[in-house]
PDB file of C-alpha atoms and ligand atoms in Angstrom:
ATOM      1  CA  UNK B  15      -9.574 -21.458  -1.645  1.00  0.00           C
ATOM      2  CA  UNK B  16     -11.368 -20.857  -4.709  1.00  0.00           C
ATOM      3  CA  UNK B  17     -14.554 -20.238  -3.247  1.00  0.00           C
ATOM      4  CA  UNK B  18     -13.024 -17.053  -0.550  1.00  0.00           C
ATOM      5  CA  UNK B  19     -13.744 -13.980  -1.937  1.00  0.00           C
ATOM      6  CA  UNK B  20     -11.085 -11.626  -2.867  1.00  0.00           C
ATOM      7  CA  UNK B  21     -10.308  -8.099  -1.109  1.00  0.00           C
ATOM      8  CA  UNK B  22      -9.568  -5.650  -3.586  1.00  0.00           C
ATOM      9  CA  UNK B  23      -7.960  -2.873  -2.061  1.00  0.00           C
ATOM     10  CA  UNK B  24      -7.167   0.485  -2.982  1.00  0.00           C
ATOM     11  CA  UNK B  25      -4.123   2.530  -1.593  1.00  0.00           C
ATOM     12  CA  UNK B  26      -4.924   6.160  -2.386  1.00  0.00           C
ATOM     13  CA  UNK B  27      -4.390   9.732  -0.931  1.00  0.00           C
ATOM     14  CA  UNK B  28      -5.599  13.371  -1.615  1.00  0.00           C
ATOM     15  CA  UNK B  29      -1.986  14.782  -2.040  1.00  0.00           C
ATOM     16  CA  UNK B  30       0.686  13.170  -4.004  1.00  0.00           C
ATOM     17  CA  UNK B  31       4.372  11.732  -2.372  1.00  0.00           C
ATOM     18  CA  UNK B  32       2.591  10.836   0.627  1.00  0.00           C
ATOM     19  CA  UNK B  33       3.670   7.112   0.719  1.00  0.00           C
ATOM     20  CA  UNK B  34       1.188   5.202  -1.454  1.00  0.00           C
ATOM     21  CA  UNK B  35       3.334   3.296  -3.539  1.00  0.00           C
ATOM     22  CA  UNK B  36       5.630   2.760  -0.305  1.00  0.00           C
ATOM     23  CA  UNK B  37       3.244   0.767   1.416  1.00  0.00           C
ATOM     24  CA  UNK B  38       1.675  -0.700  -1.542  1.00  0.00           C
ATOM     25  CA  UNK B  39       4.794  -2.413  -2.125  1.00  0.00           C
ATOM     26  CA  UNK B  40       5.709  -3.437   1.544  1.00  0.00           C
ATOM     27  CA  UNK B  41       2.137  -4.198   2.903  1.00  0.00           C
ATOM     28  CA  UNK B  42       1.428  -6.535  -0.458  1.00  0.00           C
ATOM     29  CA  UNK B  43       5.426  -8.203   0.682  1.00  0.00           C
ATOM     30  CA  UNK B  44       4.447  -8.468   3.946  1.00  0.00           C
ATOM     31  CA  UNK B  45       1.020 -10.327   3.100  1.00  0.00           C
ATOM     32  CA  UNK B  46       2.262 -12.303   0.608  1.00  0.00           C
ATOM     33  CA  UNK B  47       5.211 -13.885   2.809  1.00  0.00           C
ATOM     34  CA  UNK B  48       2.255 -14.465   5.545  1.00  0.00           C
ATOM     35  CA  UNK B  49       1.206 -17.382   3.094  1.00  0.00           C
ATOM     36  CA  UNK B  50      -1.684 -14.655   1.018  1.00  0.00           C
ATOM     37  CA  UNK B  51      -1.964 -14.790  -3.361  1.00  0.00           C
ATOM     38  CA  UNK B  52      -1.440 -10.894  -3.467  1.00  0.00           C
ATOM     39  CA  UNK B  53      -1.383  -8.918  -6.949  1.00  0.00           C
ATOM     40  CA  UNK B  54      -0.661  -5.539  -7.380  1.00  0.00           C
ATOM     41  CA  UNK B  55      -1.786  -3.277  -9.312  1.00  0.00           C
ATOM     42  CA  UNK B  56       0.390  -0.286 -10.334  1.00  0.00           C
ATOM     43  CA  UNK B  57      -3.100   2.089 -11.557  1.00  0.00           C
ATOM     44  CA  UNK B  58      -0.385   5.545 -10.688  1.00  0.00           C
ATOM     45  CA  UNK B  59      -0.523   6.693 -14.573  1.00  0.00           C
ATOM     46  CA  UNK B  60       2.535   8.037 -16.399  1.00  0.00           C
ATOM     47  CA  UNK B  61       4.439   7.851 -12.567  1.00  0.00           C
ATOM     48  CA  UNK B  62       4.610   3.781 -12.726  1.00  0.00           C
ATOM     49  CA  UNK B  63       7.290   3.234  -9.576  1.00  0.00           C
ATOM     50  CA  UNK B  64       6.229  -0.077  -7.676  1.00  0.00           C
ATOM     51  CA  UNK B  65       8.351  -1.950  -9.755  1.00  0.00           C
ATOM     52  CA  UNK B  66      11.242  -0.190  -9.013  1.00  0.00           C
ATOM     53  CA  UNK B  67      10.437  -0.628  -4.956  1.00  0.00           C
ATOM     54  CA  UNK B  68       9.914  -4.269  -5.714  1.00  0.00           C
ATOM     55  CA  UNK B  69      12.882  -4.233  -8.259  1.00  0.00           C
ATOM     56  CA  UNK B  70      10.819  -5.449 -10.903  1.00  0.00           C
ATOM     57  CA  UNK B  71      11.710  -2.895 -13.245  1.00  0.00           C
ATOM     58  CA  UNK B  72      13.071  -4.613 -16.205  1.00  0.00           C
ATOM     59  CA  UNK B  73      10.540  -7.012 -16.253  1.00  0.00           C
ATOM     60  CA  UNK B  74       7.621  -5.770 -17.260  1.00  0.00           C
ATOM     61  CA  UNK B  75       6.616  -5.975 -21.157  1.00  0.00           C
ATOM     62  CA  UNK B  76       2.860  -6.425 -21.125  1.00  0.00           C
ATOM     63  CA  UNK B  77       0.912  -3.505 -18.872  1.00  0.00           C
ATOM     64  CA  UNK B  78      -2.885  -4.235 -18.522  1.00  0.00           C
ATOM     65  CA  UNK B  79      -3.773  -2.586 -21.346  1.00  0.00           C
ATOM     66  CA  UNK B  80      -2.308  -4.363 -23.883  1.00  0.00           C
ATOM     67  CA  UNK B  81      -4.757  -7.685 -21.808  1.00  0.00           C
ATOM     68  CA  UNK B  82      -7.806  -5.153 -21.944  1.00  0.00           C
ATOM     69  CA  UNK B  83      -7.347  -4.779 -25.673  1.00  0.00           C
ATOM     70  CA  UNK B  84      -6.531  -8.545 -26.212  1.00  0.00           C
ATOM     71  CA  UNK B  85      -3.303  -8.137 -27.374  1.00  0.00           C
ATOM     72  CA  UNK B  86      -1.691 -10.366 -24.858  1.00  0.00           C
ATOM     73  CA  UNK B  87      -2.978 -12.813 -22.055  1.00  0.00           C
ATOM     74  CA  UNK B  88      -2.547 -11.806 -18.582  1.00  0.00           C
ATOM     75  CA  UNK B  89      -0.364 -14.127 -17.520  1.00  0.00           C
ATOM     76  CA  UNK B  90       1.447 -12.234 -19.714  1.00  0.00           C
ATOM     77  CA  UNK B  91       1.010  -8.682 -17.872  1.00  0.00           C
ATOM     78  CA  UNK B  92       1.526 -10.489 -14.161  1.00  0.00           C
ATOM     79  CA  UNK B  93       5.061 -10.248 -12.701  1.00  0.00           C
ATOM     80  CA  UNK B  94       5.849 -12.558 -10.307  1.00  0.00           C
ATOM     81  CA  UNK B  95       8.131 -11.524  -7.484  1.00  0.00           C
ATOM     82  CA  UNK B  96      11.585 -13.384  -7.989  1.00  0.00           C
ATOM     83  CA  UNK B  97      11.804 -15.016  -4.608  1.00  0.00           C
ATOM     84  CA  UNK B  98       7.694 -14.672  -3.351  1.00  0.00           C
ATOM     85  CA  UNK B  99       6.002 -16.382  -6.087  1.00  0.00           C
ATOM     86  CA  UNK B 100       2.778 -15.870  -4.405  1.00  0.00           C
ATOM     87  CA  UNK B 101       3.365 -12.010  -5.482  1.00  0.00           C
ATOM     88  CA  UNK B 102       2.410 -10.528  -8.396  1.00  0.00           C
ATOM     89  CA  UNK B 103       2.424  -7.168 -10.163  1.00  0.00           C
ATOM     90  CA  UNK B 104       0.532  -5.746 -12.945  1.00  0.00           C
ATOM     91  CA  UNK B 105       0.933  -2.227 -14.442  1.00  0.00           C
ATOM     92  CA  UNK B 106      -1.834  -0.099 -16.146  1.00  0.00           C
ATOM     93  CA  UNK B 107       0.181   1.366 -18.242  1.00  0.00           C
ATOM     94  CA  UNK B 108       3.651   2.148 -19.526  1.00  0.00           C
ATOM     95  CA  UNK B 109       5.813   5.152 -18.508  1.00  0.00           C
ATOM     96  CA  UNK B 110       3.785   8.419 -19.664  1.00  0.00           C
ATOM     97  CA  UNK B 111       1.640   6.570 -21.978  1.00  0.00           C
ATOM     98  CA  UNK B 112      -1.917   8.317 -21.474  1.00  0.00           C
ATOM     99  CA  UNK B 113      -4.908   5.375 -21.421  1.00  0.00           C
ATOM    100  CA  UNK B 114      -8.502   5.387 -22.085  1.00  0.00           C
ATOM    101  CA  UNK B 115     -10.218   2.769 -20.087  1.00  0.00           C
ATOM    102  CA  UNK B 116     -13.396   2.660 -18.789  1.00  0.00           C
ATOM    103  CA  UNK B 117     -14.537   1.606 -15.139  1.00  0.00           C
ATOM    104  CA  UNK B 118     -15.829  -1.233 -16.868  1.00  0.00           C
ATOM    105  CA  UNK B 119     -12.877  -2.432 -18.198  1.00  0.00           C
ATOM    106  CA  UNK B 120     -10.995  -2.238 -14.520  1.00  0.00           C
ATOM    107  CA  UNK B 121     -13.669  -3.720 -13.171  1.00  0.00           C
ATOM    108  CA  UNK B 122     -13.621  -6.853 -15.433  1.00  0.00           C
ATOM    109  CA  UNK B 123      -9.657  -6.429 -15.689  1.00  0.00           C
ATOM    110  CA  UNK B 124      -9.875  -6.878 -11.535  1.00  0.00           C
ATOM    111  CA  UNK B 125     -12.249  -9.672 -11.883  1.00  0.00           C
ATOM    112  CA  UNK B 126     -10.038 -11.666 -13.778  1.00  0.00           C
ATOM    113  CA  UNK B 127      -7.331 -11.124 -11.646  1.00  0.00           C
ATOM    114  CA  UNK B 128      -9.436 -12.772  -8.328  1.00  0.00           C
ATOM    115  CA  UNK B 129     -10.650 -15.503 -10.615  1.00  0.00           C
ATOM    116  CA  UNK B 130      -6.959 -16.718 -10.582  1.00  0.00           C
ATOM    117  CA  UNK B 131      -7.629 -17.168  -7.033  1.00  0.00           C
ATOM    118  CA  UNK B 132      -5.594 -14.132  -5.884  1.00  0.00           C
ATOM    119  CA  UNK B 133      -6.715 -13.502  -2.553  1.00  0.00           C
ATOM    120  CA  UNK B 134      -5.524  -9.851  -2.346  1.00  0.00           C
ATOM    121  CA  UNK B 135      -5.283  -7.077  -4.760  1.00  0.00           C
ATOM    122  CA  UNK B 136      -4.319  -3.931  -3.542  1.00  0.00           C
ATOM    123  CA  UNK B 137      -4.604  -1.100  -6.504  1.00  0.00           C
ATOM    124  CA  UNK B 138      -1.867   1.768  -6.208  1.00  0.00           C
ATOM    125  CA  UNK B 139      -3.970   4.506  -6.926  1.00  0.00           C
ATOM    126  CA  UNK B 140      -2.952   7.556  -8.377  1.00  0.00           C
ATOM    127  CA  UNK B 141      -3.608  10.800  -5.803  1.00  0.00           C
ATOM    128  CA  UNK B 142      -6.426  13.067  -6.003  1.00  0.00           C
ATOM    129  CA  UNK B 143      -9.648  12.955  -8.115  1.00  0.00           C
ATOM    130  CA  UNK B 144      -8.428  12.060 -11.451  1.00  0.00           C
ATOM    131  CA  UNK B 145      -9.998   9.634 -14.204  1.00  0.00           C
ATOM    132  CA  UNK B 146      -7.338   6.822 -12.844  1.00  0.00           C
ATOM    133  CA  UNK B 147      -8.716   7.597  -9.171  1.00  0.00           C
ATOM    134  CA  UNK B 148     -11.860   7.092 -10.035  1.00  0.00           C
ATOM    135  CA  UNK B 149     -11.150   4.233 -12.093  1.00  0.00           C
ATOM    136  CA  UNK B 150      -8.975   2.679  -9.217  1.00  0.00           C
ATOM    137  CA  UNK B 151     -11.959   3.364  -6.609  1.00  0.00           C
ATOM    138  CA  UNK B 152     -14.433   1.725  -9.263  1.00  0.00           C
ATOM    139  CA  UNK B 153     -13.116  -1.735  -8.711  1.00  0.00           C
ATOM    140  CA  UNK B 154     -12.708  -1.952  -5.494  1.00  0.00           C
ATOM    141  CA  UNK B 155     -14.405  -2.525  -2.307  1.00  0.00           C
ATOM    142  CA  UNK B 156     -11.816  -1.429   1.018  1.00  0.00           C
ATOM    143  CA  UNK B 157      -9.562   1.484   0.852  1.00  0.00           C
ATOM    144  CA  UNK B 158      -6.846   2.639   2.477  1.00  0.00           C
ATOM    145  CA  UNK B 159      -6.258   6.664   2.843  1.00  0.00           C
ATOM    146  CA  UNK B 160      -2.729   7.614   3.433  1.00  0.00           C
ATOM    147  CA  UNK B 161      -1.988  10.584   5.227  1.00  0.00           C
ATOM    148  CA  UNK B 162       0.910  12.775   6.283  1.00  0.00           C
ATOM    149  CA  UNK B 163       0.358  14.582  10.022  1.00  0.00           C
ATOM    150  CA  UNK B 164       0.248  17.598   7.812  1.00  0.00           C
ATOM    151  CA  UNK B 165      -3.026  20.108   7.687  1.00  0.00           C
ATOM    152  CA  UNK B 166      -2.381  20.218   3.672  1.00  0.00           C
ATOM    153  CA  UNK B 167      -2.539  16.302   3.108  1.00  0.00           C
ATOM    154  CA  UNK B 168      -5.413  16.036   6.028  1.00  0.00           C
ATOM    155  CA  UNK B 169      -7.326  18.172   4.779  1.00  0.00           C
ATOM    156  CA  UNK B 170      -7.031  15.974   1.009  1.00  0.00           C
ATOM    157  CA  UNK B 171      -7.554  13.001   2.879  1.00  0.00           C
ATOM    158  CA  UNK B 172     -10.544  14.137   4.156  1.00  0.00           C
ATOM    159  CA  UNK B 173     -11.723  15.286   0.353  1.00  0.00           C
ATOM    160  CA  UNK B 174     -10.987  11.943  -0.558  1.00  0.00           C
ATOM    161  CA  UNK B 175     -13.206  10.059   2.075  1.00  0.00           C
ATOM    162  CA  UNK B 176     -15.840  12.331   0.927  1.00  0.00           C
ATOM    163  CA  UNK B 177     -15.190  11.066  -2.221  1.00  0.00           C
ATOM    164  CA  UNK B 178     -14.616   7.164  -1.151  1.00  0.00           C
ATOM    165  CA  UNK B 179     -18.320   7.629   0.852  1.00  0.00           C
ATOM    166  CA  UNK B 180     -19.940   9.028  -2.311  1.00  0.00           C
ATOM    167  CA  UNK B 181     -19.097   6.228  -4.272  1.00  0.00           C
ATOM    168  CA  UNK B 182     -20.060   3.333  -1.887  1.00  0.00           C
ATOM    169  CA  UNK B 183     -16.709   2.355  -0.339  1.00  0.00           C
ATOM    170  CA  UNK B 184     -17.346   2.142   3.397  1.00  0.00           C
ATOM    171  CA  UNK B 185     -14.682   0.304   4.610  1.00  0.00           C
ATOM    172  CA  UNK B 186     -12.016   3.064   5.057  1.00  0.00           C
ATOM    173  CA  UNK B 187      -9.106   2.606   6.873  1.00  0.00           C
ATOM    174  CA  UNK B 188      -6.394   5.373   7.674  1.00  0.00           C
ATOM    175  CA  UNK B 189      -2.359   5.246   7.583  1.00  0.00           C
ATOM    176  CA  UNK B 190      -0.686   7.990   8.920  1.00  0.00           C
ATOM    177  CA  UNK B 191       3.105   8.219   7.379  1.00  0.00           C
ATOM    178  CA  UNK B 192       6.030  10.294   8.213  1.00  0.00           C
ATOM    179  CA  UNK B 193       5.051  10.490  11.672  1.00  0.00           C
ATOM    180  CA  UNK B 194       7.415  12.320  14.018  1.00  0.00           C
ATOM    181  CA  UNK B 195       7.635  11.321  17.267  1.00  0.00           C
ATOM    182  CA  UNK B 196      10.366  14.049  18.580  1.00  0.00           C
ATOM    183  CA  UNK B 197       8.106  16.861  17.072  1.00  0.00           C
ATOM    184  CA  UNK B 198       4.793  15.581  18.461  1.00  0.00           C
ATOM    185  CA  UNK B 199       6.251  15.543  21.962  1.00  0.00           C
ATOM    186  CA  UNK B 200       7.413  19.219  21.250  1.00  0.00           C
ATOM    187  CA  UNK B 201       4.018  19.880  20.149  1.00  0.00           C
ATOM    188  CA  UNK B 202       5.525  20.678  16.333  1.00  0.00           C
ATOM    189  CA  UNK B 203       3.680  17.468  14.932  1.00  0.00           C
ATOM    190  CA  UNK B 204       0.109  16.852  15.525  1.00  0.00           C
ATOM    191  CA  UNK B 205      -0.137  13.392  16.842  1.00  0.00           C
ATOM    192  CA  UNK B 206      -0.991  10.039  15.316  1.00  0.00           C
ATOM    193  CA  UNK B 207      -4.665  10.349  16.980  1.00  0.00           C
ATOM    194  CA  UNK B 208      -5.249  13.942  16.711  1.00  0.00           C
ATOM    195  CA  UNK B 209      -5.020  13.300  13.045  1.00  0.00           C
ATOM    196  CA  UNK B 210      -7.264   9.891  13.432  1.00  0.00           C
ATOM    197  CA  UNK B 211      -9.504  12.083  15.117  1.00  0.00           C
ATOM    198  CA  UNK B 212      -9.909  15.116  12.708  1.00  0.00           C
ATOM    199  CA  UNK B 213     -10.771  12.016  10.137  1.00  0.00           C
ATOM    200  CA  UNK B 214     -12.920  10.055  12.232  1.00  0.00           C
ATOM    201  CA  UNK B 215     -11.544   6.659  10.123  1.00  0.00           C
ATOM    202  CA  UNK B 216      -9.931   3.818  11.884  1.00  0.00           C
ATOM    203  CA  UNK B 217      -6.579   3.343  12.475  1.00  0.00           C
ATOM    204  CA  UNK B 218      -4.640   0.942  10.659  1.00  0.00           C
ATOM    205  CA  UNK B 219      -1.620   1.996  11.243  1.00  0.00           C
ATOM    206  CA  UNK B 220       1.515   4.659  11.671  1.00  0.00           C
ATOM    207  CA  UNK B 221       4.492   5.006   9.660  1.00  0.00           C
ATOM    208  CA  UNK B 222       7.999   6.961  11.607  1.00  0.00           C
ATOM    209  CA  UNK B 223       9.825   8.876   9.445  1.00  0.00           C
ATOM    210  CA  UNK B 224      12.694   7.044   8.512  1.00  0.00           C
ATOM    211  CA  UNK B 225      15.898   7.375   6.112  1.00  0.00           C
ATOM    212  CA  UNK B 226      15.440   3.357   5.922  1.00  0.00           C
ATOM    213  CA  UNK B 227      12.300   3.863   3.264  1.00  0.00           C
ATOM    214  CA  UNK B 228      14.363   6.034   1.140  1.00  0.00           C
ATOM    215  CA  UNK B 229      17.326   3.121   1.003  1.00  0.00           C
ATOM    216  CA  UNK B 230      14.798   0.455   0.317  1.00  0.00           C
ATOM    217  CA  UNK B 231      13.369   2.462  -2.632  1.00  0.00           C
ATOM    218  CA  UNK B 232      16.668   3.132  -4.277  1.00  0.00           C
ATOM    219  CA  UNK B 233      17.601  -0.562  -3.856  1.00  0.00           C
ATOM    220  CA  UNK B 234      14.745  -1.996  -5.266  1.00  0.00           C
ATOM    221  CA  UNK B 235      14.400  -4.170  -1.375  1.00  0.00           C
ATOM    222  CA  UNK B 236      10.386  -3.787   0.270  1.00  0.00           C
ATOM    223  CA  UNK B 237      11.413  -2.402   3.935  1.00  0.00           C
ATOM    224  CA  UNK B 238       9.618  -5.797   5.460  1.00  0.00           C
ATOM    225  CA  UNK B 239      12.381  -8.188   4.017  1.00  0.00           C
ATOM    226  CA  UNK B 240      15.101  -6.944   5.861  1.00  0.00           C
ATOM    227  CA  UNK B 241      16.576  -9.677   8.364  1.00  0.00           C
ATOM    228  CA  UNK B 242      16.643  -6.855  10.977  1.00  0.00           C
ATOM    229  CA  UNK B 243      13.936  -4.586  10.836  1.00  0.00           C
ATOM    230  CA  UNK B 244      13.856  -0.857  10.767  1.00  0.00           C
ATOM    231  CA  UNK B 245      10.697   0.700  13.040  1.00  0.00           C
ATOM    232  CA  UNK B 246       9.080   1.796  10.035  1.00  0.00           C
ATOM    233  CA  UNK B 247       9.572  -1.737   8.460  1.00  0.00           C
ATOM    234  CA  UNK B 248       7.657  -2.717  11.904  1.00  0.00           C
ATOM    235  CA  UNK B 249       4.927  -0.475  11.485  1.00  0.00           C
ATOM    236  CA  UNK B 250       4.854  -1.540   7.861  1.00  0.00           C
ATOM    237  CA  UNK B 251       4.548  -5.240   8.772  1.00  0.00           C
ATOM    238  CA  UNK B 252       2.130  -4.055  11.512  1.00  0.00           C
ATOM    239  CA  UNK B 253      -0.404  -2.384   9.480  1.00  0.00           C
ATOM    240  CA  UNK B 254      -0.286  -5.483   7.187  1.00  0.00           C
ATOM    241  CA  UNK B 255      -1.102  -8.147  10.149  1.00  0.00           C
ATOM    242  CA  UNK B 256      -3.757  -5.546  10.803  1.00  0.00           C
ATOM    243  CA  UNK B 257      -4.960  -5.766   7.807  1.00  0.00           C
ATOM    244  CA  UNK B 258      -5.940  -9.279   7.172  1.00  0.00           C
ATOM    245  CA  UNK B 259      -7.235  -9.338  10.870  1.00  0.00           C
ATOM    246  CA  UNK B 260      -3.980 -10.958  12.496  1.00  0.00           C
ATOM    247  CA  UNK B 261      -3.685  -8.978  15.104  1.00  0.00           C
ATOM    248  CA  UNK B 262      -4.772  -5.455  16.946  1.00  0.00           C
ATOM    249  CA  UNK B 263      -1.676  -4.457  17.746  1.00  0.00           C
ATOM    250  CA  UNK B 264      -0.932  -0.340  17.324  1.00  0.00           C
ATOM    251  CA  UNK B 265       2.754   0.764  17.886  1.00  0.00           C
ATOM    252  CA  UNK B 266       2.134   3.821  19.943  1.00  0.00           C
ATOM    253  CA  UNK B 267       4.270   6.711  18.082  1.00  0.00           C
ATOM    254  CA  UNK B 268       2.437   9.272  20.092  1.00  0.00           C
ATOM    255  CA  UNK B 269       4.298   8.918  23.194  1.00  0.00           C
ATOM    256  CA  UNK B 270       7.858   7.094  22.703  1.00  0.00           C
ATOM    257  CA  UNK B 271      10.060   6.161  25.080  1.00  0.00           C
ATOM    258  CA  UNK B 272      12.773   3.469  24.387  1.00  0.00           C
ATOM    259  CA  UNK B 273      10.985   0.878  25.895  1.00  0.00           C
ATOM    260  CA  UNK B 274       8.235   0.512  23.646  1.00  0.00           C
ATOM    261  CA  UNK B 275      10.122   0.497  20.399  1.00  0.00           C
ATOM    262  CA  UNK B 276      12.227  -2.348  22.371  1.00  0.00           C
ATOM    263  CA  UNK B 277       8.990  -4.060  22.972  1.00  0.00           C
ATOM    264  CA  UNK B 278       7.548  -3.778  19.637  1.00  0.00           C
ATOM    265  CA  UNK B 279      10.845  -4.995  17.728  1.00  0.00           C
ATOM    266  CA  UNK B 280      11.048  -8.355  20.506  1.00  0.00           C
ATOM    267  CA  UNK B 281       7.470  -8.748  19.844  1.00  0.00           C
ATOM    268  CA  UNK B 282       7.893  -8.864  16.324  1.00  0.00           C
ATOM    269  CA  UNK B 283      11.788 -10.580  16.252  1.00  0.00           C
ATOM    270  CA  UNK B 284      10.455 -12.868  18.270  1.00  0.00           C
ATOM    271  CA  UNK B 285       7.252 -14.270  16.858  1.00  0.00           C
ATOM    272  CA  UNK B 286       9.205 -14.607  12.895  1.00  0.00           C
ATOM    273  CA  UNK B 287      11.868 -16.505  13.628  1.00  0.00           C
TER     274      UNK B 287
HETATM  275  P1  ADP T 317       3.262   8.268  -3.354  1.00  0.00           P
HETATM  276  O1  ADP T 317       3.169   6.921  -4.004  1.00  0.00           O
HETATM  277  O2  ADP T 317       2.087   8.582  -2.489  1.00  0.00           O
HETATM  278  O3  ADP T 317       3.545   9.343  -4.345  1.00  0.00           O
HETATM  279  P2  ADP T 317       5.781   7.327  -2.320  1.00  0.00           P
HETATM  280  O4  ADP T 317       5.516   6.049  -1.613  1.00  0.00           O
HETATM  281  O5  ADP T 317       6.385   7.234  -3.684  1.00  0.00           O
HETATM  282  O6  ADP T 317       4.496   8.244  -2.335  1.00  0.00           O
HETATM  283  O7  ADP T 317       6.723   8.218  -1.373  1.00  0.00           O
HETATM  284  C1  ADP T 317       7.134   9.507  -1.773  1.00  0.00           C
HETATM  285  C2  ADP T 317       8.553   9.769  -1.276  1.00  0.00           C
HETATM  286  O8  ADP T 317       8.552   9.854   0.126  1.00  0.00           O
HETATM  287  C3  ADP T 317       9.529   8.673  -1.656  1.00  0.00           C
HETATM  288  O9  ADP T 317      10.760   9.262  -2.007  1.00  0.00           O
HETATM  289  C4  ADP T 317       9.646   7.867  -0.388  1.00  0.00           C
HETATM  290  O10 ADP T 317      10.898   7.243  -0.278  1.00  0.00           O
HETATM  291  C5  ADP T 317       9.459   8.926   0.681  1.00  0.00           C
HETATM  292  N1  ADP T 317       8.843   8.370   1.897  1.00  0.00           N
HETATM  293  C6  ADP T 317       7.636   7.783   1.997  1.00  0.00           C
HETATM  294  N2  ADP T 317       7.379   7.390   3.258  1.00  0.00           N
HETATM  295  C7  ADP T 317       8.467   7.754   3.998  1.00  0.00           C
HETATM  296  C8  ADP T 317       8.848   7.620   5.388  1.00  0.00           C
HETATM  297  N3  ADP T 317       8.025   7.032   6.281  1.00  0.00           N
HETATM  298  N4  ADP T 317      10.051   8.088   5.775  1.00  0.00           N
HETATM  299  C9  ADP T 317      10.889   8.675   4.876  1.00  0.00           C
HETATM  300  N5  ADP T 317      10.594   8.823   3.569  1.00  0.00           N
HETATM  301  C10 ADP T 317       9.407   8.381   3.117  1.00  0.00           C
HETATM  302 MG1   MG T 318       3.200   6.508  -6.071  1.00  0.00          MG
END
């Protein structure tokens, strides 16, 4: 295991609120209970909020700077999830406390997170093209670009590929969030693959808007541990067996009908339990 090489991640958008830390925390759940090391890495400065999605909150007393200027090991710094032990999470910093760090210093600060054999880091990155984006970008080598099917955060997304491109991160893969299916078939929502298209990135996956997310954020509970699954908890777990190669499987938001969201839930009911 030691010898596998680590994906680092980043999660990152042009516009802020679009779901980062959302699927940070449930994507990094969802991995982790398939058997992975994950660690997260809360990089969102002075708006630190995946440890309140992975009710964490009150445990965190070392961030990673206090490991980056020695003043505590980072052991120290790493949460482990209560129940998945295999989870971890490390914050940059604390609540609105501004940080100078240098790419350098993520990069090392990343490298000694894989050489604790984590198999998966996935950075929450803070939106846009600020020094903690390009810090987050710096260590890593895969990115995800979340999206709304909105023209404003599209047309950031895209600004942010540009940007991902420019600094050598190739493998780019696209999560479209908040999708409406009752306003794309009214032709109010541009589809799941018109926006896919307007990128040109792969698909990993699409996220229904659903009143689920915002319960699962105020109760500190990642979507994909519910017993019973919500769809976006589906699509959540989806894009995460996507990610780590599992499976090709795309729910089709574009064009519901009942039957496929029955389909999708068996599939998934089924093959857990
Ligand atoms: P970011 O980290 O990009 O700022 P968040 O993950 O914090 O975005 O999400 C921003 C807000 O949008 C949160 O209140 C979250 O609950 C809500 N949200 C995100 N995705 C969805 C969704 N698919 N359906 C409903 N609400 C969502
Ligand atoms: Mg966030």
């Amino acid at each position: 295991m030691d010898l596998e090489k680590t994906r680092t991640i980043v999660i990152t958008s042009g516009k802020g609120g679009v779901g980062k830390t959302t699927t940070t925390a449930n994507i990094g759940m969802s991995i982790a209970r398939l058997g992975y090391r994950v660690a997260l890495i809360d990089a969102d400065i002075g708006l630190r909020n995946l440890d309140l999605l992975l009710g964490l909150e009150n445990r965190i007393l070392y961030t990673a700077i206090e490991v980056i200027e020695g003043k505590c090991k980072l052991e120290q710094a790493l949460i482990r999830d209560k129940k998945w032990r295999n989870l971890a999470l490390v914050s940059m910093s604390k609540n609105r406390q501004r940080y100078n760090i240098t790419r350098e210093n993520m990069q090392m600060f990343v490298e000694s997170i894989a050489n604790k054999g984590y198999q998966f880091i996935l950075i929450d990155c803070p939106a846009g093209i600020d020094v903690g984006f390009v810090n987050a970008i710096a260590a890593s080598e895969e990115a995800i670009i979340i999206t709304t099917p909105e023209i404003t955060s599209i047309r950031d997304a895209d600004r942010v590929a540009g940007l991902l491109e420019a600094n050598g991160i190739y493998n780019v893969k696209l999560l479209v969030n908040r999708v409406r299916p009752d306003m794309i078939q009214t032709n109010d929502m541009m589809s799941v693959r018109d926006v896919q298209e307007m990128l040109g990135v792969p698909l990993l996956g699409a996220i229904p808007e659903d009143n689920n997310v915002i319960i699962s954020t105020n109760r500190g509970e990642p979507l994909v541990l519910k017993r019973k699954l919500s769809l976006s908890g589906i699509a959540l777990e989806n894009a995460a067996r996507r990610l780590i190669g599992k499976q090709d499987y795309l729910i089709d938001l574009d064009s519901p009908y009942k039957g496929v969201f029955q389909r999708v839930q068996d599939f998934f009911l089924g093959s857990e339990e």
